[in-house]
CSV table of C-alpha atoms and ligand atoms in Angstrom, one decimal:
chain,number,residue,atom,x,y,z
T,47,MET,CA,106.1,92.9,103.5
T,48,ARG,CA,103.4,94.2,106.0
T,49,THR,CA,100.6,96.7,105.8
T,50,GLN,CA,97.3,97.3,107.5
T,51,VAL,CA,95.0,96.8,104.5
T,52,GLY,CA,96.1,94.7,101.5
T,53,ILE,CA,94.1,95.9,98.4
T,54,ILE,CA,93.9,93.8,95.3
T,55,GLY,CA,93.1,95.7,92.1
T,56,ALA,CA,94.0,99.2,91.0
T,57,GLY,CA,90.7,100.1,89.4
T,58,PRO,CA,88.4,102.9,90.8
T,59,ALA,CA,87.4,100.7,93.8
T,60,GLY,CA,91.0,99.8,94.9
T,61,LEU,CA,92.5,103.2,94.2
T,62,LEU,CA,89.8,105.2,95.9
T,63,LEU,CA,89.9,102.9,98.9
T,64,ALA,CA,93.7,103.4,99.2
T,65,HIS,CA,93.2,107.1,99.0
T,66,LEU,CA,90.4,107.4,101.5
T,67,LEU,CA,92.4,105.1,103.9
T,68,HIS,CA,95.5,107.3,103.5
T,69,ILE,CA,93.4,110.4,104.5
T,70,ASP,CA,92.5,108.5,107.7
T,71,GLY,CA,96.1,107.6,108.4
T,72,ILE,CA,95.7,103.9,107.5
T,73,ASP,CA,98.4,102.2,105.5
T,74,SER,CA,97.6,100.1,102.5
T,75,VAL,CA,99.4,98.5,99.6
T,76,VAL,CA,97.7,98.0,96.2
T,77,LEU,CA,98.5,95.0,94.0
T,78,GLU,CA,97.6,95.3,90.3
T,79,ALA,CA,97.9,92.6,87.7
T,80,ARG,CA,98.1,94.9,84.7
T,81,SER,CA,100.6,97.6,83.8
T,82,ARG,CA,100.1,101.3,84.9
T,83,GLU,CA,99.8,102.2,81.2
T,84,TYR,CA,97.0,99.6,80.7
T,85,VAL,CA,94.9,100.6,83.6
T,86,GLU,CA,95.3,104.4,82.9
T,87,ASN,CA,94.0,104.0,79.4
T,88,ARG,CA,91.2,101.4,79.8
T,89,ILE,CA,88.0,103.1,78.4
T,90,ARG,CA,85.0,102.1,80.5
T,91,ALA,CA,82.5,104.3,82.4
T,92,GLY,CA,81.8,107.9,81.6
T,93,VAL,CA,79.2,109.3,84.0
T,94,LEU,CA,79.9,110.3,87.7
T,95,GLU,CA,77.0,110.6,90.1
T,96,HIS,CA,76.7,113.8,92.1
T,97,GLY,CA,78.0,112.0,95.3
T,98,THR,CA,81.0,110.5,93.4
T,99,ALA,CA,82.1,113.9,92.0
T,100,GLU,CA,81.6,115.4,95.5
T,101,THR,CA,83.8,112.6,97.0
T,102,LEU,CA,86.7,113.2,94.5
T,103,VAL,CA,86.5,117.0,95.1
T,104,ALA,CA,86.2,116.7,98.9
T,105,THR,CA,89.2,114.3,99.1
T,106,GLY,CA,91.5,116.5,96.9
T,107,VAL,CA,91.4,114.5,93.7
T,108,GLY,CA,88.8,116.3,91.8
T,109,GLU,CA,90.7,119.3,90.4
T,110,ARG,CA,91.0,118.0,86.8
T,111,MET,CA,87.4,116.7,86.9
T,112,ARG,CA,86.2,120.2,87.8
T,113,ALA,CA,88.4,121.7,85.1
T,114,ILE,CA,87.4,119.5,82.1
T,115,GLY,CA,84.5,117.4,83.3
T,116,LEU,CA,81.2,118.2,81.7
T,117,PRO,CA,78.4,119.0,84.1
T,118,HIS,CA,75.1,117.5,82.8
T,119,HIS,CA,71.9,119.0,84.1
T,120,GLY,CA,69.7,116.4,82.3
T,121,VAL,CA,69.4,113.5,80.0
T,122,ASN,CA,67.2,112.7,76.9
T,123,LEU,CA,64.9,109.8,76.2
T,124,ARG,CA,64.2,109.3,72.4
T,125,PHE,CA,61.4,107.0,71.2
T,126,ARG,CA,59.0,107.0,68.4
T,127,GLY,CA,61.3,109.8,66.9
T,128,ARG,CA,60.4,112.2,69.8
T,129,THR,CA,62.8,113.5,72.4
T,130,HIS,CA,61.9,113.9,76.1
T,131,ARG,CA,64.3,115.6,78.4
T,132,ILE,CA,64.6,114.6,82.1
T,133,ASP,CA,65.6,117.7,84.0
T,134,PHE,CA,67.9,116.5,86.8
T,135,LEU,CA,68.6,120.0,88.2
T,136,GLY,CA,65.0,121.1,88.2
T,137,LEU,CA,63.8,117.8,89.7
T,138,THR,CA,66.5,117.1,92.2
T,139,GLY,CA,68.8,120.2,92.5
T,140,LYS,CA,71.6,117.8,91.5
T,141,PHE,CA,73.5,117.0,88.3
T,142,VAL,CA,76.0,114.4,87.0
T,143,THR,CA,79.4,114.9,85.6
T,144,VAL,CA,80.7,113.4,82.3
T,145,TYR,CA,84.3,112.5,83.1
T,146,SER,CA,85.9,109.3,81.7
T,147,GLN,CA,86.7,106.5,84.3
T,148,HIS,CA,90.3,106.2,82.9
T,149,LEU,CA,90.9,109.8,84.0
T,150,VAL,CA,89.6,109.1,87.4
T,151,VAL,CA,92.1,106.2,87.6
T,152,GLN,CA,94.9,108.5,86.5
T,153,ASP,CA,94.0,111.1,89.0
T,154,LEU,CA,93.9,108.6,91.8
T,155,ILE,CA,97.2,106.9,90.9
T,156,ALA,CA,98.9,110.3,90.7
T,157,ALA,CA,97.6,111.2,94.1
T,158,ARG,CA,98.6,107.9,95.7
T,159,LEU,CA,102.1,108.0,94.3
T,160,ALA,CA,102.5,111.7,95.2
T,161,ALA,CA,101.6,110.8,98.8
T,162,GLY,CA,104.2,108.0,98.8
T,163,GLY,CA,101.5,105.3,98.4
T,164,GLN,CA,102.5,101.8,97.3
T,165,ILE,CA,101.0,100.5,94.1
T,166,HIS,CA,102.7,97.4,92.6
T,167,PHE,CA,101.8,97.0,89.0
T,168,ASP,CA,102.2,93.9,86.8
T,169,VAL,CA,102.1,91.5,89.7
T,170,GLU,CA,101.4,87.8,89.0
T,171,ASP,CA,100.0,84.7,90.7
T,172,VAL,CA,98.1,86.6,93.4
T,173,SER,CA,96.4,84.5,96.1
T,174,VAL,CA,94.8,85.3,99.4
T,175,HIS,CA,95.3,83.3,102.6
T,176,ASP,CA,94.1,82.9,106.2
T,177,PHE,CA,91.4,85.6,105.8
T,178,GLY,CA,89.1,83.6,107.9
T,179,GLY,CA,91.5,84.2,110.9
T,180,GLU,CA,93.2,87.1,112.5
T,181,ALA,CA,96.3,87.2,110.2
T,182,PRO,CA,95.4,87.2,106.6
T,183,SER,CA,98.1,87.5,103.9
T,184,ILE,CA,98.4,87.9,100.1
T,185,ARG,CA,101.0,86.0,98.1
T,186,PHE,CA,102.2,87.2,94.7
T,187,ARG,CA,105.1,87.5,92.3
T,188,ALA,CA,106.6,90.8,91.4
T,189,GLU,CA,109.5,90.9,88.9
T,190,SER,CA,109.6,87.1,89.2
T,191,ARG,CA,110.2,87.2,92.9
T,192,ALA,CA,107.8,85.5,95.3
T,193,GLU,CA,106.4,88.0,97.9
T,194,THR,CA,104.1,87.7,100.8
T,195,LEU,CA,102.1,90.7,102.1
T,196,ALA,CA,101.0,90.3,105.7
T,197,CYS,CA,98.0,92.5,106.6
T,198,ASP,CA,95.1,93.0,109.0
T,199,PHE,CA,92.5,93.1,106.3
T,200,ILE,CA,92.2,92.3,102.6
T,201,ALA,CA,90.1,94.4,100.2
T,202,GLY,CA,89.0,92.4,97.1
T,203,CYS,CA,88.8,95.2,94.5
T,204,ASP,CA,89.8,92.9,91.6
T,205,GLY,CA,86.8,93.2,89.4
T,206,PHE,CA,84.4,90.5,88.1
T,207,HIS,CA,87.2,88.2,86.9
T,208,GLY,CA,89.4,88.6,89.9
T,209,THR,CA,90.7,86.0,92.4
T,210,CYS,CA,89.1,87.3,95.6
T,211,ARG,CA,85.5,86.3,95.2
T,212,PRO,CA,86.4,82.7,94.0
T,213,SER,CA,88.6,82.4,97.1
T,214,ILE,CA,85.7,82.5,99.4
T,215,PRO,CA,84.9,78.9,100.6
T,216,ALA,CA,82.3,77.0,98.7
T,217,GLY,CA,78.8,77.2,100.1
T,218,VAL,CA,79.3,80.7,101.7
T,219,LEU,CA,78.2,82.9,98.7
T,220,MET,CA,74.7,83.2,97.3
T,221,ILE,CA,75.0,84.3,93.7
T,222,HIS,CA,72.1,86.2,92.1
T,223,GLU,CA,72.5,86.7,88.3
T,224,ARG,CA,70.6,87.7,85.2
T,225,VAL,CA,72.3,87.5,81.8
T,226,TYR,CA,70.7,89.7,79.2
T,227,PRO,CA,70.2,88.5,75.6
T,228,PHE,CA,72.2,91.3,74.1
T,229,GLY,CA,75.4,93.4,74.7
T,230,TRP,CA,76.6,96.9,73.7
T,231,LEU,CA,78.9,97.7,70.8
T,232,GLY,CA,80.7,100.8,72.0
T,233,ILE,CA,82.8,103.3,70.0
T,234,LEU,CA,84.9,106.3,70.7
T,235,ALA,CA,85.0,108.7,67.7
T,236,GLU,CA,86.8,111.9,67.1
T,237,ALA,CA,83.7,113.8,66.4
T,238,PRO,CA,81.8,116.5,68.4
T,239,PRO,CA,78.7,115.1,70.1
T,240,ALA,CA,75.5,116.0,68.2
T,241,SER,CA,73.8,116.7,71.5
T,242,GLU,CA,74.9,118.6,74.6
T,243,GLU,CA,73.3,115.9,76.8
T,244,LEU,CA,73.1,112.1,76.5
T,245,ILE,CA,70.4,110.6,74.4
T,246,TYR,CA,69.0,107.1,75.3
T,247,ALA,CA,67.0,105.8,72.3
T,248,ASN,CA,64.5,103.0,72.2
T,249,HIS,CA,64.1,101.9,68.6
T,250,GLU,CA,62.4,99.0,66.8
T,251,ARG,CA,65.9,97.9,65.7
T,252,GLY,CA,67.4,98.2,69.2
T,253,PHE,CA,68.8,100.5,71.8
T,254,ALA,CA,71.3,103.3,71.0
T,255,LEU,CA,73.1,105.7,73.3
T,256,LEU,CA,74.7,109.0,72.3
T,257,SER,CA,77.3,109.9,74.9
T,258,MET,CA,80.5,111.8,75.0
T,259,ARG,CA,84.0,112.2,76.6
T,260,SER,CA,84.6,115.9,75.6
T,261,PRO,CA,83.3,118.6,73.3
T,262,THR,CA,85.4,116.8,70.5
T,263,VAL,CA,85.1,113.1,71.4
T,264,SER,CA,81.8,111.2,71.1
T,265,ARG,CA,81.1,107.9,72.9
T,266,HIS,CA,78.2,106.0,71.2
T,267,LEU,CA,76.7,102.6,72.1
T,268,LEU,CA,74.5,100.2,70.1
T,269,GLN,CA,72.6,97.2,71.3
T,270,CYS,CA,74.0,94.1,69.6
T,271,ALA,CA,74.2,90.3,70.1
T,272,PRO,CA,76.1,89.4,73.3
T,273,ASP,CA,78.8,87.7,71.3
T,274,GLU,CA,78.9,90.2,68.5
T,275,ASN,CA,82.2,90.4,66.7
T,276,PRO,CA,83.2,94.1,66.5
T,277,GLU,CA,85.0,93.3,63.2
T,278,ALA,CA,81.6,92.6,61.6
T,279,TRP,CA,80.8,96.3,62.1
T,280,PRO,CA,82.8,98.5,59.7
T,281,ASP,CA,82.5,102.2,60.4
T,282,GLU,CA,79.9,102.9,57.8
T,283,ARG,CA,77.6,100.2,59.2
T,284,ILE,CA,78.0,101.7,62.8
T,285,TRP,CA,77.2,105.2,61.6
T,286,SER,CA,74.2,104.0,59.5
T,287,GLU,CA,72.8,102.0,62.4
T,288,LEU,CA,73.3,104.9,64.8
T,289,GLU,CA,71.6,107.4,62.5
T,290,THR,CA,68.6,105.0,62.2
T,291,ARG,CA,68.2,104.3,65.9
T,292,LEU,CA,68.8,107.8,67.0
T,293,GLY,CA,66.5,109.1,64.2
T,294,THR,CA,64.2,112.0,65.2
T,295,ASP,CA,61.4,114.0,63.8
T,296,GLU,CA,63.5,117.2,64.4
T,297,PRO,CA,64.6,118.0,60.8
T,298,SER,CA,67.6,120.0,61.9
T,299,TRP,CA,69.1,117.3,64.1
T,300,LYS,CA,72.1,115.3,62.6
T,301,LEU,CA,74.5,112.8,64.0
T,302,ILE,CA,78.1,114.0,63.5
T,303,LYS,CA,80.5,111.4,62.1
T,304,GLY,CA,84.3,111.2,62.5
T,305,PRO,CA,87.2,108.7,62.7
T,306,ILE,CA,86.4,105.8,65.1
T,307,VAL,CA,89.4,105.3,67.3
T,308,GLN,CA,88.1,102.5,69.6
T,309,LYS,CA,85.5,99.8,69.1
T,310,GLY,CA,84.5,97.0,71.6
T,311,VAL,CA,81.6,94.8,72.7
T,312,THR,CA,80.5,94.4,76.3
T,313,PRO,CA,78.2,91.7,77.3
T,314,MET,CA,75.4,92.6,79.8
T,315,ARG,CA,74.5,91.0,83.1
T,316,SER,CA,73.1,91.8,86.5
T,317,PHE,CA,75.2,90.0,89.2
T,318,VAL,CA,75.4,90.2,93.0
T,319,ALA,CA,77.5,88.0,95.3
T,320,GLU,CA,76.1,87.9,98.9
T,321,PRO,CA,77.6,88.4,101.4
T,322,MET,CA,80.3,90.9,100.3
T,323,GLN,CA,82.6,89.8,103.1
T,324,PHE,CA,84.0,86.7,104.7
T,325,GLY,CA,86.3,86.9,107.8
T,326,ARG,CA,88.8,89.7,107.1
T,327,LEU,CA,88.2,89.7,103.3
T,328,PHE,CA,85.9,92.4,102.0
T,329,LEU,CA,84.7,92.5,98.3
T,330,ALA,CA,84.1,95.9,96.8
T,331,GLY,CA,83.0,97.1,93.3
T,332,ASP,CA,82.8,94.7,90.4
T,333,ALA,CA,84.4,91.9,92.5
T,334,ALA,CA,81.0,91.8,94.3
T,335,HIS,CA,78.4,93.0,91.7
T,336,ILE,CA,77.9,93.9,88.1
T,337,VAL,CA,75.1,96.1,86.7
T,338,PRO,CA,74.1,96.6,83.1
T,339,PRO,CA,75.7,99.9,82.1
T,340,THR,CA,72.3,101.4,81.0
T,341,GLY,CA,72.0,103.2,84.3
T,342,ALA,CA,75.7,104.5,84.3
T,343,LYS,CA,76.2,102.9,87.8
T,344,GLY,CA,79.1,100.5,87.7
T,345,LEU,CA,81.8,102.9,88.7
T,346,ASN,CA,79.6,104.8,91.1
T,347,LEU,CA,78.6,101.7,93.0
T,348,ALA,CA,82.2,100.8,93.4
T,349,VAL,CA,82.8,104.3,94.9
T,350,ALA,CA,79.8,103.8,97.3
T,351,ASP,CA,81.2,100.5,98.5
T,352,VAL,CA,84.7,101.8,99.3
T,353,ARG,CA,83.3,104.8,101.1
T,354,VAL,CA,81.4,102.4,103.5
T,355,LEU,CA,84.5,100.2,103.8
T,356,ALA,CA,86.9,103.1,104.4
T,357,ARG,CA,84.6,104.5,107.2
T,358,ALA,CA,84.3,101.0,108.8
T,359,LEU,CA,88.1,100.5,108.8
T,360,GLU,CA,88.6,104.0,110.1
T,361,ARG,CA,86.3,103.2,113.1
T,362,HIS,CA,88.1,99.9,113.7
T,363,TYR,CA,91.6,101.5,113.9
T,364,ARG,CA,90.6,104.7,115.5
T,365,ALA,CA,88.0,103.5,118.1
T,366,GLY,CA,88.8,99.8,118.2
T,367,ALA,CA,85.1,99.2,117.3
T,368,SER,CA,84.3,96.7,114.6
T,369,GLU,CA,80.5,96.9,114.3
T,370,LEU,CA,80.7,98.8,111.1
T,371,LEU,CA,83.0,96.2,109.6
T,372,ALA,CA,80.6,93.4,110.8
T,373,ARG,CA,77.8,95.2,109.0
T,374,TYR,CA,79.7,96.2,105.9
T,375,SER,CA,78.0,93.7,103.5
T,376,GLU,CA,74.5,94.5,104.9
T,377,THR,CA,75.1,98.3,104.5
T,378,CYS,CA,76.4,98.0,101.0
T,379,LEU,CA,73.8,95.6,99.8
T,380,GLY,CA,71.0,97.9,100.6
T,381,ARG,CA,72.3,100.3,98.0
T,382,VAL,CA,73.5,97.6,95.6
T,383,TRP,CA,70.0,96.2,95.2
T,384,LYS,CA,68.4,99.6,94.7
T,385,VAL,CA,71.0,100.3,92.0
T,386,GLN,CA,70.5,96.9,90.6
T,387,ARG,CA,66.8,97.6,90.3
T,388,PHE,CA,67.3,100.9,88.6
T,389,SER,CA,69.8,99.5,86.1
T,390,TRP,CA,67.5,96.5,85.3
T,391,TRP,CA,64.5,99.0,84.9
T,392,MET,CA,66.4,101.3,82.5
T,393,THR,CA,67.7,98.2,80.6
T,394,SER,CA,64.2,96.7,80.4
T,395,MET,CA,62.6,100.0,79.3
T,396,LEU,CA,65.1,100.9,76.6
T,397,HIS,CA,66.2,97.7,74.8
T,398,ARG,CA,64.6,95.5,72.1
T,399,PHE,CA,63.8,92.0,73.4
T,400,GLU,CA,63.4,89.5,70.6
T,401,ALA,CA,61.2,87.4,73.0
T,402,HIS,CA,58.8,90.3,73.6
T,403,THR,CA,55.2,89.8,72.6
T,404,GLY,CA,53.2,92.6,71.1
T,405,PHE,CA,51.7,93.2,74.6
T,406,GLU,CA,55.2,93.5,76.2
T,407,ARG,CA,56.4,95.9,73.5
T,408,ARG,CA,53.4,98.2,74.1
T,409,ILE,CA,53.9,98.0,77.9
T,410,GLN,CA,57.5,99.1,77.3
T,411,LEU,CA,56.4,102.0,75.2
T,412,ALA,CA,53.8,102.9,77.8
T,413,GLU,CA,56.5,103.0,80.5
T,414,LEU,CA,58.5,105.5,78.3
T,415,ASP,CA,55.3,107.5,77.7
T,416,TYR,CA,54.7,107.6,81.5
T,417,VAL,CA,58.2,108.7,82.3
T,418,ALA,CA,58.1,111.3,79.6
T,419,GLY,CA,54.7,112.6,80.7
T,420,SER,CA,54.7,112.3,84.5
T,421,ARG,CA,56.7,114.6,86.9
T,422,ALA,CA,56.6,111.8,89.5
T,423,ALA,CA,57.9,109.2,87.2
T,424,ALA,CA,60.6,111.6,85.8
T,425,MET,CA,61.6,112.4,89.4
T,426,ALA,CA,62.0,108.7,90.1
T,427,LEU,CA,64.4,108.4,87.1
T,428,ALA,CA,66.3,111.6,88.0
T,429,GLU,CA,66.9,110.8,91.7
T,430,ASN,CA,68.3,107.4,90.8
T,431,TYR,CA,70.4,108.7,87.9
T,432,VAL,CA,72.1,111.6,89.8
T,433,GLY,CA,72.7,109.0,92.7
T,434,LEU,CA,70.6,108.1,95.7
T,435,PRO,CA,72.0,109.6,99.0
T,436,LEU,CA,74.7,107.5,100.5
T,437,GLU,CA,73.5,106.5,104.0
T,438,LEU,CA,76.7,106.0,105.8
T,439,PRO,CA,75.9,104.3,109.2
R,262,FAS,P1,87.7,97.1,87.8
R,262,FAS,O1,87.4,95.9,87.0
R,262,FAS,O2,87.7,98.5,87.2
R,262,FAS,O3,89.2,97.0,88.4
R,262,FAS,C1,89.6,95.7,88.9
R,262,FAS,C2,91.2,95.7,88.8
R,262,FAS,O4,91.7,94.6,89.4
R,262,FAS,C3,91.6,95.7,87.3
R,262,FAS,O5,92.6,96.8,87.1
R,262,FAS,C4,92.3,94.4,87.2
R,262,FAS,O6,93.3,94.4,86.2
R,262,FAS,C5,92.7,94.0,88.5
R,262,FAS,N1,92.8,92.6,88.8
R,262,FAS,C6,92.0,91.7,88.4
R,262,FAS,N2,92.4,90.5,88.9
R,262,FAS,C7,93.5,90.7,89.6
R,262,FAS,C8,94.4,89.9,90.4
R,262,FAS,N3,94.2,88.5,90.4
R,262,FAS,N4,95.5,90.4,90.9
R,262,FAS,C9,95.7,91.8,90.9
R,262,FAS,N5,94.9,92.6,90.2
R,262,FAS,C10,93.8,92.1,89.6
R,262,FAS,N6,80.2,101.2,84.1
R,262,FAS,C11,79.5,102.3,83.8
R,262,FAS,O7,78.9,102.8,84.8
R,262,FAS,N7,79.3,102.8,82.6
R,262,FAS,C12,79.9,102.2,81.5
R,262,FAS,O8,79.7,102.7,80.4
R,262,FAS,C13,80.7,101.1,81.6
R,262,FAS,N8,81.3,100.5,80.6
R,262,FAS,C14,82.0,99.4,80.8
R,262,FAS,C15,82.6,98.8,79.8
R,262,FAS,C16,83.5,97.6,79.9
R,262,FAS,C17,84.2,97.0,78.8
R,262,FAS,C18,83.6,97.1,81.2
R,262,FAS,C19,84.4,95.8,81.5
R,262,FAS,C20,82.9,97.7,82.3
R,262,FAS,C21,82.2,98.9,82.1
R,262,FAS,N9,81.5,99.5,83.2
R,262,FAS,C22,80.8,100.6,83.0
R,262,FAS,C23,81.7,99.0,84.5
R,262,FAS,C24,83.0,99.5,85.1
R,262,FAS,O9,83.1,100.9,85.0
R,262,FAS,C25,83.1,99.0,86.5
R,262,FAS,O10,81.9,99.1,87.2
R,262,FAS,C26,84.2,99.6,87.2
R,262,FAS,O11,85.4,99.4,86.5
R,262,FAS,C27,84.3,99.0,88.6
R,262,FAS,O12,85.5,99.3,89.2
R,262,FAS,P2,86.3,98.2,90.1
R,262,FAS,O13,85.4,97.5,91.0
R,262,FAS,O14,87.5,98.9,90.6
R,262,FAS,O15,86.7,97.1,89.0
R,263,PHB,C1,79.4,106.3,78.7
R,263,PHB,O1,79.5,107.5,78.3
R,263,PHB,O2,80.3,105.4,78.5
R,263,PHB,C2,78.1,105.9,79.2
R,263,PHB,C3,77.2,106.8,79.6
R,263,PHB,C4,75.9,106.4,80.2
R,263,PHB,C5,75.7,105.1,80.3
R,263,PHB,C6,76.6,104.1,79.9
R,263,PHB,C7,77.8,104.5,79.4
R,263,PHB,O3,74.5,104.7,80.8
């Protein structure tokens, strides 16, 4: 087998890259370890930055998102029982779209297959070879047959636990990491969200987030121990804790309960691997970096990476110029670290840290008071949340 760009991973990064390359007339093959059914139903992110939504629409895969996605013009911070709205539209002229990641994946797979794109699901034993030279290749097993995909470039879009990043020779990568002393217990419930916009709550007992997937499906998250066992959280305990942490002095406000259809715990870390490239292997998305989901950035950062990579590959094939490829990592890391900062800041401001002294707890509440009371501080939150402009070189 041969293609121009071999892509490992059919998550948002790999699929969007394949789609963008196709638009530029560049051939790719996507290799995915899981089944199509699995990747199309994996519940993860839920908020699309303004630029992400624009990219999907501009490249012809945003139709369903525009039809059923929920435009959100602001977000709420709740602490000490009071609710403070951050007005994205008023402050930035932009908004975000609530549209589940698994639907983005479905839309991209449908578009690729309709265009005759190659996506091999359920592949096994994927390994990458000779990417330090001019003729890289990917070996894998498909339907128990050993295959080799010869390509010009390899895009490692295989997530945090993938094979690409560990394949880069020892001593090349500098790893930056912070592991947080908590995780999130996330649920999906068949219950209308009790708020039109998201509510991020800082409470003595811990963080809580009221989010949603549609007018009838709620997505709620609770700070918990990083190794929490979801089975230790029967539905009643989850609803009771959400009611406490989302509690408000607005007497009419009430959380709406319903059948919990999905429950899971996600540990929380900040992680960056530098550089994001080696030879003809390019890392994108979670393969290169992880952010705590408090800033709703994971999926959006993957989109930003592959927009840079697609542009660089287009320049290489169309103009025979490889300066953008040479600067891929430098270009991406500029945004990656600004997004890491924002995600770390939102996480630090909103979560309960057992190790916090009384002073640190009061500084945290002062930070929230400042954001709630200052237009400049609210603007800083808003412009990061809707998405910083993507500076394509
Ligand atoms: P992905 O992990 O999505 O995709 C990588 C793909 O590569 C997977 O399909 C995997 O099966 C495949 N793969 C791995 N190894 C392979 C191999 N050796 N061969 C072939 N294929 C291989 N972000 C938010 O913004 N908000 C959230 O609320 C949020 N919640 C999350 C909850 C969970 C449980 C997790 C794990 C992540 C969450 N994220 C969230 C982050 C998430 O959305 C990621 O940022 C996003 O999926 C990144 O996309 P990709 O880089 O494509 O990686
Ligand atoms: C979600 O709806 O899954 C979600 C929303 C905002 C976040 C994290 C997760 O910051």
